[in-house]
PDB file of C-alpha atoms in Angstrom:
ATOM      1  CA  MET Q   1     110.052 177.894  96.187  1.00  0.00           C
ATOM      2  CA  ALA Q   2     113.575 179.723  94.485  1.00  0.00           C
ATOM      3  CA  HIS Q   3     116.282 178.514  96.517  1.00  0.00           C
ATOM      4  CA  HIS Q   4     119.002 180.818  98.162  1.00  0.00           C
ATOM      5  CA  HIS Q   5     122.481 181.478  96.831  1.00  0.00           C
ATOM      6  CA  ASP Q   6     126.085 182.786  98.715  1.00  0.00           C
ATOM      7  CA  HIS Q   7     129.131 182.777  97.161  1.00  0.00           C
ATOM      8  CA  SER Q   8     130.923 185.050  99.920  1.00  0.00           C
ATOM      9  CA  HIS Q   9     133.642 183.347 102.117  1.00  0.00           C
ATOM     10  CA  PRO Q  10     136.141 186.000 103.806  1.00  0.00           C
ATOM     11  CA  HIS Q  11     139.052 186.639 103.281  1.00  0.00           C
ATOM     12  CA  ASP Q  12     140.731 186.499 108.340  1.00  0.00           C
ATOM     13  CA  HIS Q  13     139.348 182.865 108.207  1.00  0.00           C
ATOM     14  CA  ALA Q  14     140.892 182.347 112.263  1.00  0.00           C
ATOM     15  CA  GLY Q  15     143.916 183.856 110.708  1.00  0.00           C
ATOM     16  CA  HIS Q  16     144.979 181.358 107.838  1.00  0.00           C
ATOM     17  CA  SER Q  17     146.953 183.681 105.362  1.00  0.00           C
ATOM     18  CA  HIS Q  18     146.227 182.784 101.382  1.00  0.00           C
ATOM     19  CA  ALA Q  19     149.217 184.526 100.424  1.00  0.00           C
ATOM     20  CA  PRO Q  20     152.424 181.767 100.231  1.00  0.00           C
ATOM     21  CA  ASP Q  21     155.429 182.724 102.491  1.00  0.00           C
ATOM     22  CA  ASN Q  22     158.155 184.583 100.641  1.00  0.00           C
ATOM     23  CA  PHE Q  23     160.954 182.203 101.027  1.00  0.00           C
ATOM     24  CA  GLY Q  24     162.376 184.467  97.536  1.00  0.00           C
ATOM     25  CA  PHE Q  25     165.697 184.570 100.092  1.00  0.00           C
ATOM     26  CA  ALA Q  26     166.559 180.928 100.504  1.00  0.00           C
ATOM     27  CA  PHE Q  27     165.902 180.516  96.552  1.00  0.00           C
ATOM     28  CA  ALA Q  28     168.295 182.898  95.547  1.00  0.00           C
ATOM     29  CA  VAL Q  29     170.629 181.409  97.645  1.00  0.00           C
ATOM     30  CA  GLY Q  30     170.181 178.381  97.271  1.00  0.00           C
ATOM     31  CA  ILE Q  31     169.956 178.156  93.537  1.00  0.00           C
ATOM     32  CA  ALA Q  32     172.737 180.402  93.774  1.00  0.00           C
ATOM     33  CA  LEU Q  33     175.554 177.840  95.873  1.00  0.00           C
ATOM     34  CA  ASN Q  34     174.354 174.573  94.428  1.00  0.00           C
ATOM     35  CA  THR Q  35     175.305 175.682  91.116  1.00  0.00           C
ATOM     36  CA  ALA Q  36     178.870 176.911  92.184  1.00  0.00           C
ATOM     37  CA  PHE Q  37     178.452 172.942  94.063  1.00  0.00           C
ATOM     38  CA  LEU Q  38     177.002 171.224  90.501  1.00  0.00           C
ATOM     39  CA  ALA Q  39     179.659 172.786  88.797  1.00  0.00           C
ATOM     40  CA  ALA Q  40     182.906 171.771  91.309  1.00  0.00           C
ATOM     41  CA  GLU Q  41     181.157 167.665  90.670  1.00  0.00           C
ATOM     42  CA  LEU Q  42     181.406 168.254  86.424  1.00  0.00           C
ATOM     43  CA  VAL Q  43     184.642 169.915  87.048  1.00  0.00           C
ATOM     44  CA  PHE Q  44     186.411 167.556  89.835  1.00  0.00           C
ATOM     45  CA  GLY Q  45     183.713 163.840  88.376  1.00  0.00           C
ATOM     46  CA  TYR Q  46     185.869 164.191  85.584  1.00  0.00           C
ATOM     47  CA  ALA Q  47     188.798 164.963  87.063  1.00  0.00           C
ATOM     48  CA  ALA Q  48     189.058 162.126  89.992  1.00  0.00           C
ATOM     49  CA  ASN Q  49     187.175 159.673  86.218  1.00  0.00           C
ATOM     50  CA  SER Q  50     183.938 160.053  89.347  1.00  0.00           C
ATOM     51  CA  LEU Q  51     180.615 158.231  88.069  1.00  0.00           C
ATOM     52  CA  ALA Q  52     179.444 159.043  91.656  1.00  0.00           C
ATOM     53  CA  LEU Q  53     180.317 162.717  92.163  1.00  0.00           C
ATOM     54  CA  ILE Q  54     178.885 163.105  88.200  1.00  0.00           C
ATOM     55  CA  SER Q  55     175.271 161.667  88.343  1.00  0.00           C
ATOM     56  CA  ASP Q  56     175.190 163.040  91.982  1.00  0.00           C
ATOM     57  CA  ALA Q  57     176.187 166.308  89.641  1.00  0.00           C
ATOM     58  CA  VAL Q  58     173.322 165.626  87.756  1.00  0.00           C
ATOM     59  CA  HIS Q  59     170.122 164.898  90.364  1.00  0.00           C
ATOM     60  CA  ASN Q  60     172.212 169.281  92.219  1.00  0.00           C
ATOM     61  CA  PHE Q  61     171.356 170.557  87.821  1.00  0.00           C
ATOM     62  CA  SER Q  62     167.935 169.217  87.495  1.00  0.00           C
ATOM     63  CA  ASP Q  63     167.165 170.501  91.118  1.00  0.00           C
ATOM     64  CA  VAL Q  64     169.016 174.004  90.476  1.00  0.00           C
ATOM     65  CA  ILE Q  65     166.231 174.003  87.628  1.00  0.00           C
ATOM     66  CA  ALA Q  66     163.580 172.617  90.254  1.00  0.00           C
ATOM     67  CA  LEU Q  67     164.338 175.835  93.042  1.00  0.00           C
ATOM     68  CA  MET Q  68     164.301 178.128  90.138  1.00  0.00           C
ATOM     69  CA  LEU Q  69     160.869 176.991  88.596  1.00  0.00           C
ATOM     70  CA  ALA Q  70     159.980 176.648  92.735  1.00  0.00           C
ATOM     71  CA  TRP Q  71     160.875 180.804  92.970  1.00  0.00           C
ATOM     72  CA  ALA Q  72     158.968 181.734  90.012  1.00  0.00           C
ATOM     73  CA  ALA Q  73     156.061 179.784  90.222  1.00  0.00           C
ATOM     74  CA  GLY Q  74     155.343 181.156  93.992  1.00  0.00           C
ATOM     75  CA  TRP Q  75     156.455 184.582  92.351  1.00  0.00           C
ATOM     76  CA  LEU Q  76     153.306 183.882  89.917  1.00  0.00           C
ATOM     77  CA  ALA Q  77     150.599 182.605  92.463  1.00  0.00           C
ATOM     78  CA  ARG Q  78     151.782 185.861  94.709  1.00  0.00           C
ATOM     79  CA  ARG Q  79     150.855 188.078  91.384  1.00  0.00           C
ATOM     80  CA  ARG Q  80     146.413 189.999  91.321  1.00  0.00           C
ATOM     81  CA  PRO Q  81     143.549 187.848  89.273  1.00  0.00           C
ATOM     82  CA  THR Q  82     142.472 189.460  86.173  1.00  0.00           C
ATOM     83  CA  PRO Q  83     139.769 188.655  83.113  1.00  0.00           C
ATOM     84  CA  GLN Q  84     141.324 186.698  82.025  1.00  0.00           C
ATOM     85  CA  HIS Q  85     141.997 184.833  84.711  1.00  0.00           C
ATOM     86  CA  THR Q  86     140.157 185.482  88.102  1.00  0.00           C
ATOM     87  CA  TYR Q  87     142.385 182.921  90.227  1.00  0.00           C
ATOM     88  CA  GLY Q  88     145.085 184.468  89.875  1.00  0.00           C
ATOM     89  CA  TYR Q  89     148.239 182.156  89.115  1.00  0.00           C
ATOM     90  CA  ARG Q  90     148.460 180.288  91.498  1.00  0.00           C
ATOM     91  CA  ARG Q  91     147.909 177.417  89.434  1.00  0.00           C
ATOM     92  CA  ALA Q  92     151.055 177.320  88.466  1.00  0.00           C
ATOM     93  CA  SER Q  93     152.979 176.430  91.395  1.00  0.00           C
ATOM     94  CA  ILE Q  94     151.635 172.675  90.393  1.00  0.00           C
ATOM     95  CA  LEU Q  95     152.088 173.089  87.665  1.00  0.00           C
ATOM     96  CA  ALA Q  96     155.592 173.122  88.507  1.00  0.00           C
ATOM     97  CA  ALA Q  97     154.968 170.907  91.003  1.00  0.00           C
ATOM     98  CA  LEU Q  98     154.595 168.629  88.382  1.00  0.00           C
ATOM     99  CA  VAL Q  99     158.005 169.348  85.400  1.00  0.00           C
ATOM    100  CA  ASN Q 100     159.484 169.096  89.007  1.00  0.00           C
ATOM    101  CA  ALA Q 101     158.915 166.259  89.423  1.00  0.00           C
ATOM    102  CA  GLY Q 102     159.412 165.781  86.571  1.00  0.00           C
ATOM    103  CA  LEU Q 103     162.672 166.634  85.677  1.00  0.00           C
ATOM    104  CA  LEU Q 104     163.342 163.899  89.219  1.00  0.00           C
ATOM    105  CA  LEU Q 105     162.589 161.423  87.162  1.00  0.00           C
ATOM    106  CA  ILE Q 106     164.087 161.948  83.916  1.00  0.00           C
ATOM    107  CA  ALA Q 107     167.720 162.005  86.635  1.00  0.00           C
ATOM    108  CA  VAL Q 108     166.833 158.799  88.005  1.00  0.00           C
ATOM    109  CA  GLY Q 109     166.803 156.837  84.823  1.00  0.00           C
ATOM    110  CA  ALA Q 110     170.166 158.190  83.032  1.00  0.00           C
ATOM    111  CA  ILE Q 111     172.423 158.050  86.544  1.00  0.00           C
ATOM    112  CA  ALA Q 112     170.811 154.290  86.323  1.00  0.00           C
ATOM    113  CA  VAL Q 113     171.928 154.350  83.113  1.00  0.00           C
ATOM    114  CA  GLU Q 114     175.214 155.320  83.377  1.00  0.00           C
ATOM    115  CA  ALA Q 115     175.689 153.170  86.318  1.00  0.00           C
ATOM    116  CA  ILE Q 116     174.383 150.074  85.043  1.00  0.00           C
ATOM    117  CA  ASP Q 117     177.378 150.753  82.644  1.00  0.00           C
ATOM    118  CA  ARG Q 118     180.171 150.998  85.376  1.00  0.00           C
ATOM    119  CA  ILE Q 119     179.888 148.481  87.034  1.00  0.00           C
ATOM    120  CA  ARG Q 120     180.123 146.143  83.469  1.00  0.00           C
ATOM    121  CA  GLU Q 121     183.170 147.886  83.252  1.00  0.00           C
ATOM    122  CA  PRO Q 122     184.962 149.316  85.744  1.00  0.00           C
ATOM    123  CA  ALA Q 123     187.638 152.935  86.166  1.00  0.00           C
ATOM    124  CA  GLU Q 124     190.201 153.421  88.484  1.00  0.00           C
ATOM    125  CA  VAL Q 125     188.787 156.161  91.635  1.00  0.00           C
ATOM    126  CA  ALA Q 126     190.549 159.371  92.415  1.00  0.00           C
ATOM    127  CA  GLY Q 127     189.215 158.709  96.148  1.00  0.00           C
ATOM    128  CA  ARG Q 128     190.645 161.725  97.719  1.00  0.00           C
ATOM    129  CA  THR Q 129     189.003 164.289  95.252  1.00  0.00           C
ATOM    130  CA  VAL Q 130     185.992 162.521  95.914  1.00  0.00           C
ATOM    131  CA  VAL Q 131     185.580 162.510  99.445  1.00  0.00           C
ATOM    132  CA  TRP Q 132     186.613 166.471  99.019  1.00  0.00           C
ATOM    133  CA  VAL Q 133     183.558 167.805  96.835  1.00  0.00           C
ATOM    134  CA  ALA Q 134     181.335 164.855  98.154  1.00  0.00           C
ATOM    135  CA  ALA Q 135     181.992 166.019 102.305  1.00  0.00           C
ATOM    136  CA  LEU Q 136     181.828 169.919  99.986  1.00  0.00           C
ATOM    137  CA  GLY Q 137     178.093 168.913  99.811  1.00  0.00           C
ATOM    138  CA  ILE Q 138     176.926 168.008 102.815  1.00  0.00           C
ATOM    139  CA  VAL Q 139     177.745 171.496 103.625  1.00  0.00           C
ATOM    140  CA  VAL Q 140     176.436 172.485 101.185  1.00  0.00           C
ATOM    141  CA  ASN Q 141     172.704 170.622 100.745  1.00  0.00           C
ATOM    142  CA  GLY Q 142     172.450 171.177 104.148  1.00  0.00           C
ATOM    143  CA  ALA Q 143     172.290 174.285 104.752  1.00  0.00           C
ATOM    144  CA  THR Q 144     170.193 174.852 102.099  1.00  0.00           C
ATOM    145  CA  ALA Q 145     167.415 172.199 103.439  1.00  0.00           C
ATOM    146  CA  LEU Q 146     167.185 174.876 106.729  1.00  0.00           C
ATOM    147  CA  LEU Q 147     166.787 176.834 104.570  1.00  0.00           C
ATOM    148  CA  PHE Q 148     163.629 175.146 104.052  1.00  0.00           C
ATOM    149  CA  MET Q 149     162.659 174.129 107.046  1.00  0.00           C
ATOM    150  CA  ARG Q 150     159.855 176.041 108.375  1.00  0.00           C
ATOM    151  CA  GLY Q 151     158.316 175.668 105.203  1.00  0.00           C
ATOM    152  CA  ARG Q 152     158.247 172.231 104.491  1.00  0.00           C
ATOM    153  CA  HIS Q 153     155.039 171.410 105.633  1.00  0.00           C
ATOM    154  CA  GLY Q 154     152.568 174.005 104.118  1.00  0.00           C
ATOM    155  CA  ASP Q 155     153.349 173.803 100.654  1.00  0.00           C
ATOM    156  CA  LEU Q 156     154.506 170.848  98.102  1.00  0.00           C
ATOM    157  CA  ASN Q 157     157.045 172.755  96.755  1.00  0.00           C
ATOM    158  CA  ILE Q 158     158.711 173.640  99.309  1.00  0.00           C
ATOM    159  CA  ARG Q 159     158.290 170.168 100.529  1.00  0.00           C
ATOM    160  CA  GLY Q 160     160.264 169.437  97.809  1.00  0.00           C
ATOM    161  CA  ALA Q 161     163.039 171.865  97.549  1.00  0.00           C
ATOM    162  CA  PHE Q 162     163.356 170.808 101.489  1.00  0.00           C
ATOM    163  CA  LEU Q 163     163.005 166.762 101.113  1.00  0.00           C
ATOM    164  CA  HIS Q 164     165.747 167.055  97.706  1.00  0.00           C
ATOM    165  CA  MET Q 165     168.416 169.347 100.108  1.00  0.00           C
ATOM    166  CA  ALA Q 166     167.718 166.851 103.232  1.00  0.00           C
ATOM    167  CA  ALA Q 167     168.436 163.787 100.500  1.00  0.00           C
ATOM    168  CA  ASP Q 168     170.974 165.023  98.817  1.00  0.00           C
ATOM    169  CA  ALA Q 169     173.211 165.791 102.228  1.00  0.00           C
ATOM    170  CA  GLY Q 170     172.275 162.226 102.907  1.00  0.00           C
ATOM    171  CA  VAL Q 171     173.945 161.218  99.026  1.00  0.00           C
ATOM    172  CA  SER Q 172     176.749 163.182  99.088  1.00  0.00           C
ATOM    173  CA  LEU Q 173     177.532 161.689 102.892  1.00  0.00           C
ATOM    174  CA  GLY Q 174     177.040 157.932 101.130  1.00  0.00           C
ATOM    175  CA  VAL Q 175     179.701 159.344  98.241  1.00  0.00           C
ATOM    176  CA  VAL Q 176     182.163 159.712 100.804  1.00  0.00           C
ATOM    177  CA  VAL Q 177     181.661 157.116 103.127  1.00  0.00           C
ATOM    178  CA  ALA Q 178     182.031 154.910  98.813  1.00  0.00           C
ATOM    179  CA  ALA Q 179     184.917 156.918  98.377  1.00  0.00           C
ATOM    180  CA  PHE Q 180     186.964 155.617 101.674  1.00  0.00           C
ATOM    181  CA  ALA Q 181     185.661 151.939 100.998  1.00  0.00           C
ATOM    182  CA  ILE Q 182     187.060 152.447  97.752  1.00  0.00           C
ATOM    183  CA  MET Q 183     190.695 153.711  98.640  1.00  0.00           C
ATOM    184  CA  LEU Q 184     190.144 150.507 101.377  1.00  0.00           C
ATOM    185  CA  THR Q 185     190.146 148.051  99.194  1.00  0.00           C
ATOM    186  CA  GLY Q 186     190.083 149.066  95.648  1.00  0.00           C
ATOM    187  CA  TRP Q 187     186.898 147.820  94.581  1.00  0.00           C
ATOM    188  CA  LEU Q 188     185.658 149.931  92.308  1.00  0.00           C
ATOM    189  CA  TRP Q 189     182.213 148.539  92.010  1.00  0.00           C
ATOM    190  CA  ILE Q 190     181.885 150.547  94.985  1.00  0.00           C
ATOM    191  CA  ASP Q 191     181.755 153.666  93.191  1.00  0.00           C
ATOM    192  CA  PRO Q 192     178.352 153.120  90.104  1.00  0.00           C
ATOM    193  CA  ALA Q 193     176.851 151.013  93.649  1.00  0.00           C
ATOM    194  CA  ILE Q 194     177.281 154.421  94.982  1.00  0.00           C
ATOM    195  CA  SER Q 195     175.200 156.127  91.867  1.00  0.00           C
ATOM    196  CA  LEU Q 196     172.472 153.501  91.784  1.00  0.00           C
ATOM    197  CA  ALA Q 197     171.876 154.160  95.553  1.00  0.00           C
ATOM    198  CA  ILE Q 198     171.530 157.556  94.316  1.00  0.00           C
ATOM    199  CA  ALA Q 199     169.224 156.644  91.667  1.00  0.00           C
ATOM    200  CA  ALA Q 200     167.106 155.128  94.744  1.00  0.00           C
ATOM    201  CA  VAL Q 201     167.466 157.654  96.967  1.00  0.00           C
ATOM    202  CA  VAL Q 202     165.772 159.813  94.683  1.00  0.00           C
ATOM    203  CA  LEU Q 203     163.605 158.114  93.611  1.00  0.00           C
ATOM    204  CA  ALA Q 204     161.818 157.300  97.187  1.00  0.00           C
ATOM    205  CA  SER Q 205     161.947 161.919  97.198  1.00  0.00           C
ATOM    206  CA  GLY Q 206     160.721 162.535  94.164  1.00  0.00           C
ATOM    207  CA  TRP Q 207     158.522 159.621  94.118  1.00  0.00           C
ATOM    208  CA  GLY Q 208     156.013 161.155  96.738  1.00  0.00           C
ATOM    209  CA  LEU Q 209     155.993 164.639  95.174  1.00  0.00           C
ATOM    210  CA  ALA Q 210     155.108 162.763  90.960  1.00  0.00           C
ATOM    211  CA  ARG Q 211     152.115 161.115  93.307  1.00  0.00           C
ATOM    212  CA  ASP Q 212     151.150 164.688  94.976  1.00  0.00           C
ATOM    213  CA  SER Q 213     151.665 167.647  92.156  1.00  0.00           C
ATOM    214  CA  VAL Q 214     150.101 165.037  89.748  1.00  0.00           C
ATOM    215  CA  ASN Q 215     146.757 164.289  92.033  1.00  0.00           C
ATOM    216  CA  LEU Q 216     147.488 167.694  92.540  1.00  0.00           C
ATOM    217  CA  ALA Q 217     147.030 168.453  88.541  1.00  0.00           C
ATOM    218  CA  LEU Q 218     143.835 166.627  88.351  1.00  0.00           C
ATOM    219  CA  ASP Q 219     142.684 168.379  91.500  1.00  0.00           C
ATOM    220  CA  GLY Q 220     142.295 165.408  93.233  1.00  0.00           C
ATOM    221  CA  VAL Q 221     141.694 166.441  97.646  1.00  0.00           C
ATOM    222  CA  PRO Q 222     144.932 167.607  98.165  1.00  0.00           C
ATOM    223  CA  LYS Q 223     146.733 165.051 100.818  1.00  0.00           C
ATOM    224  CA  GLY Q 224     145.971 165.071 104.061  1.00  0.00           C
ATOM    225  CA  ILE Q 225     141.757 166.907 104.127  1.00  0.00           C
ATOM    226  CA  GLU Q 226     139.505 163.153 104.181  1.00  0.00           C
ATOM    227  CA  LEU Q 227     135.951 163.965 102.397  1.00  0.00           C
ATOM    228  CA  ALA Q 228     134.074 162.132 104.343  1.00  0.00           C
ATOM    229  CA  ASP Q 229     134.912 164.326 107.197  1.00  0.00           C
ATOM    230  CA  VAL Q 230     134.186 168.106 105.695  1.00  0.00           C
ATOM    231  CA  LYS Q 231     131.378 166.369 104.361  1.00  0.00           C
ATOM    232  CA  ASP Q 232     130.105 164.761 108.163  1.00  0.00           C
ATOM    233  CA  TYR Q 233     130.535 168.366 109.572  1.00  0.00           C
ATOM    234  CA  LEU Q 234     128.800 169.941 106.487  1.00  0.00           C
ATOM    235  CA  GLY Q 235     125.866 167.517 107.231  1.00  0.00           C
ATOM    236  CA  ARG Q 236     125.958 168.030 111.559  1.00  0.00           C
ATOM    237  CA  LEU Q 237     126.012 171.938 110.968  1.00  0.00           C
ATOM    238  CA  GLU Q 238     123.203 173.844 112.443  1.00  0.00           C
ATOM    239  CA  GLY Q 239     119.524 173.179 109.896  1.00  0.00           C
ATOM    240  CA  VAL Q 240     121.527 171.723 107.133  1.00  0.00           C
ATOM    241  CA  THR Q 241     119.438 168.249 106.268  1.00  0.00           C
ATOM    242  CA  GLU Q 242     121.342 167.269 103.590  1.00  0.00           C
ATOM    243  CA  VAL Q 243     124.764 167.649 101.981  1.00  0.00           C
ATOM    244  CA  HIS Q 244     125.633 167.429  97.826  1.00  0.00           C
ATOM    245  CA  ASP Q 245     127.511 168.971  94.651  1.00  0.00           C
ATOM    246  CA  LEU Q 246     130.992 168.590  97.419  1.00  0.00           C
ATOM    247  CA  HIS Q 247     133.539 168.809  96.173  1.00  0.00           C
ATOM    248  CA  VAL Q 248     137.314 169.909  97.295  1.00  0.00           C
ATOM    249  CA  TRP Q 249     140.434 170.453  95.576  1.00  0.00           C
ATOM    250  CA  ALA Q 250     143.928 172.420  95.711  1.00  0.00           C
ATOM    251  CA  MET Q 251     144.434 175.877  93.636  1.00  0.00           C
ATOM    252  CA  SER Q 252     148.024 176.427  93.856  1.00  0.00           C
ATOM    253  CA  THR Q 253     150.291 173.554  96.449  1.00  0.00           C
ATOM    254  CA  ASN Q 254     148.817 175.704  99.813  1.00  0.00           C
ATOM    255  CA  GLU Q 255     146.067 177.168  98.798  1.00  0.00           C
ATOM    256  CA  THR Q 256     142.482 174.885  99.275  1.00  0.00           C
ATOM    257  CA  ALA Q 257     139.156 175.457  97.523  1.00  0.00           C
ATOM    258  CA  LEU Q 258     135.868 173.845  98.101  1.00  0.00           C
ATOM    259  CA  THR Q 259     132.444 174.524  96.976  1.00  0.00           C
ATOM    260  CA  ALA Q 260     129.196 173.577  98.440  1.00  0.00           C
ATOM    261  CA  HIS Q 261     125.082 172.827  98.120  1.00  0.00           C
ATOM    262  CA  LEU Q 262     124.130 172.263 102.115  1.00  0.00           C
ATOM    263  CA  VAL Q 263     119.664 172.444 101.787  1.00  0.00           C
ATOM    264  CA  ARG Q 264     119.093 174.630 105.138  1.00  0.00           C
ATOM    265  CA  PRO Q 265     114.848 174.835 105.124  1.00  0.00           C
ATOM    266  CA  GLY Q 266     115.062 178.121 108.188  1.00  0.00           C
ATOM    267  CA  GLY Q 267     117.581 179.889 105.669  1.00  0.00           C
ATOM    268  CA  TYR Q 268     120.137 182.043 106.243  1.00  0.00           C
ATOM    269  CA  ASP Q 269     121.959 185.138 107.360  1.00  0.00           C
ATOM    270  CA  ASP Q 270     125.766 185.839 106.662  1.00  0.00           C
ATOM    271  CA  GLU Q 271     126.731 185.130 111.017  1.00  0.00           C
ATOM    272  CA  PHE Q 272     125.640 181.317 109.776  1.00  0.00           C
ATOM    273  CA  LEU Q 273     128.044 181.532 106.539  1.00  0.00           C
ATOM    274  CA  HIS Q 274     131.210 183.046 108.335  1.00  0.00           C
ATOM    275  CA  HIS Q 275     131.337 181.065 111.148  1.00  0.00           C
ATOM    276  CA  VAL Q 276     130.979 177.851 108.587  1.00  0.00           C
ATOM    277  CA  CYS Q 277     133.681 179.376 106.518  1.00  0.00           C
ATOM    278  CA  ALA Q 278     136.000 180.340 109.354  1.00  0.00           C
ATOM    279  CA  GLU Q 279     135.355 176.255 110.652  1.00  0.00           C
ATOM    280  CA  LEU Q 280     136.996 174.762 107.449  1.00  0.00           C
ATOM    281  CA  SER Q 281     139.888 176.595 107.419  1.00  0.00           C
ATOM    282  CA  HIS Q 282     140.817 175.759 111.104  1.00  0.00           C
ATOM    283  CA  ARG Q 283     139.894 172.602 110.723  1.00  0.00           C
ATOM    284  CA  PHE Q 284     140.303 171.291 107.120  1.00  0.00           C
ATOM    285  CA  ASP Q 285     143.189 174.047 106.005  1.00  0.00           C
ATOM    286  CA  ILE Q 286     140.591 175.158 102.837  1.00  0.00           C
ATOM    287  CA  HIS Q 287     140.982 178.654 103.475  1.00  0.00           C
ATOM    288  CA  HIS Q 288     138.083 179.611 100.083  1.00  0.00           C
ATOM    289  CA  ALA Q 289     134.980 177.733  99.940  1.00  0.00           C
ATOM    290  CA  THR Q 290     132.627 179.331  98.546  1.00  0.00           C
ATOM    291  CA  LEU Q 291     128.201 177.149  99.664  1.00  0.00           C
ATOM    292  CA  GLN Q 292     125.256 176.929  97.924  1.00  0.00           C
ATOM    293  CA  ILE Q 293     122.216 177.560 100.326  1.00  0.00           C
ATOM    294  CA  GLU Q 294     119.199 176.186  99.227  1.00  0.00           C
ATOM    295  CA  ALA Q 295     116.223 175.760 101.348  1.00  0.00           C
ATOM    296  CA  GLY Q 296     115.120 172.041 100.445  1.00  0.00           C
ATOM    297  CA  SER Q 297     111.638 172.878  98.168  1.00  0.00           C
ATOM    298  CA  ASP Q 298     112.505 172.228  94.762  1.00  0.00           C
ATOM    299  CA  ALA Q 299     115.019 169.168  94.004  1.00  0.00           C
ATOM    300  CA  CYS Q 300     118.197 170.149  92.612  1.00  0.00           C
ATOM    301  CA  LYS Q 301     119.734 169.116  89.650  1.00  0.00           C
ATOM    302  CA  LEU Q 302     123.783 168.749  90.570  1.00  0.00           C
ATOM    303  CA  ALA Q 303     122.023 166.791  94.067  1.00  0.00           C
ATOM    304  CA  PRO Q 304     122.504 163.104  92.276  1.00  0.00           C
ATOM    305  CA  ALA Q 305     126.159 162.160  93.477  1.00  0.00           C
ATOM    306  CA  GLU Q 306     127.152 160.932  89.498  1.00  0.00           C
ATOM    307  CA  VAL Q 307     126.290 164.372  88.761  1.00  0.00           C
ATOM    308  CA  VAL Q 308     129.120 166.515  88.298  1.00  0.00           C
TER     309      VAL Q 308
END
C-alpha cells in the first residue's frame, strides 16, 4: 500500500506570526546614540588617559557593528522567498548572531591584553572626565536597552542587542565607581582592573549568545524546546502508532521548523493536520511544521534512528 504524504502547514497557527517584529526604529536610534557615544569615549578617553573609557569604546564599537548586522539580518528575514532561496533569507539572522558573538569575543581579547599591559605600567587618569563620560554611557546604553526589551524573549538577535546594551549600562556604572575610587585613593591600578572587569562582563554576556548562535547554525534544536517532549506529543496523537525521522531546527533566530513521519494506519484528513500544526505552534513555538503520514504497511527506509 502506498504511503500518504502531506506537506501542508497552515500559516495562522494559534495567532502566531512568522514575520519578525520590525525593530527598525530601535536599531536606528540605538546605532546613532552609540556611535556618538563611542566617539566621545575615544576622544575623552585619550584626553583623560583612561584605559577603562578606551576599552569600553572598543566594546561599544563592536556593539554598533552588531546592531547594524542584526538590523540588516532582520530586513533580509522579511524578504520573500525566491526560486533560488525557497526559505527566503531567514537564516541571515543566524549568521548575524554568529558574527556578533565572534566580534564580542575579539573585543574581550583586545581589552584584556591592553589591561594587563596597563597593570604592569600604571598611568595617571583624569578622574572627573571619566566620571562625566561614563555617566553619559549609563543614560545612552540604558535607553537603548529599553528599546529592545519587549523583543528579547522571541529573537536571538534582539536578545543579543538587549543584553549588550544592558551590560554596557552596568559597565559604565562600574567605570564611574572606579573613577571616584581613583580620585579618593590615588590607586592607578583600579583603571586597568575595571577594564578586566569590563572584559569579564562582555565575555559573560557574549558567551551565551555564541553558544546559542553556533547551535542554531549547526541546525541544533533551539533552546527551550525538548525534542523528547515533541516526540511524546506526536506519539500520543489519536491513531498514531509510531513517530520517526523527526527533525527540529531553526529557520531563523525567531522561527522554528519541524519535519516528521507519522505512522497512522487509519489515514488522515486536513482537520487532523491543521490541528497538529496549531498545537505544535501553541505548545512548542514551532510555526513551520511539515508532516508525512504513512499507513504503516511498508517499512520506511528513514525509520531507523541512525538514518538521517
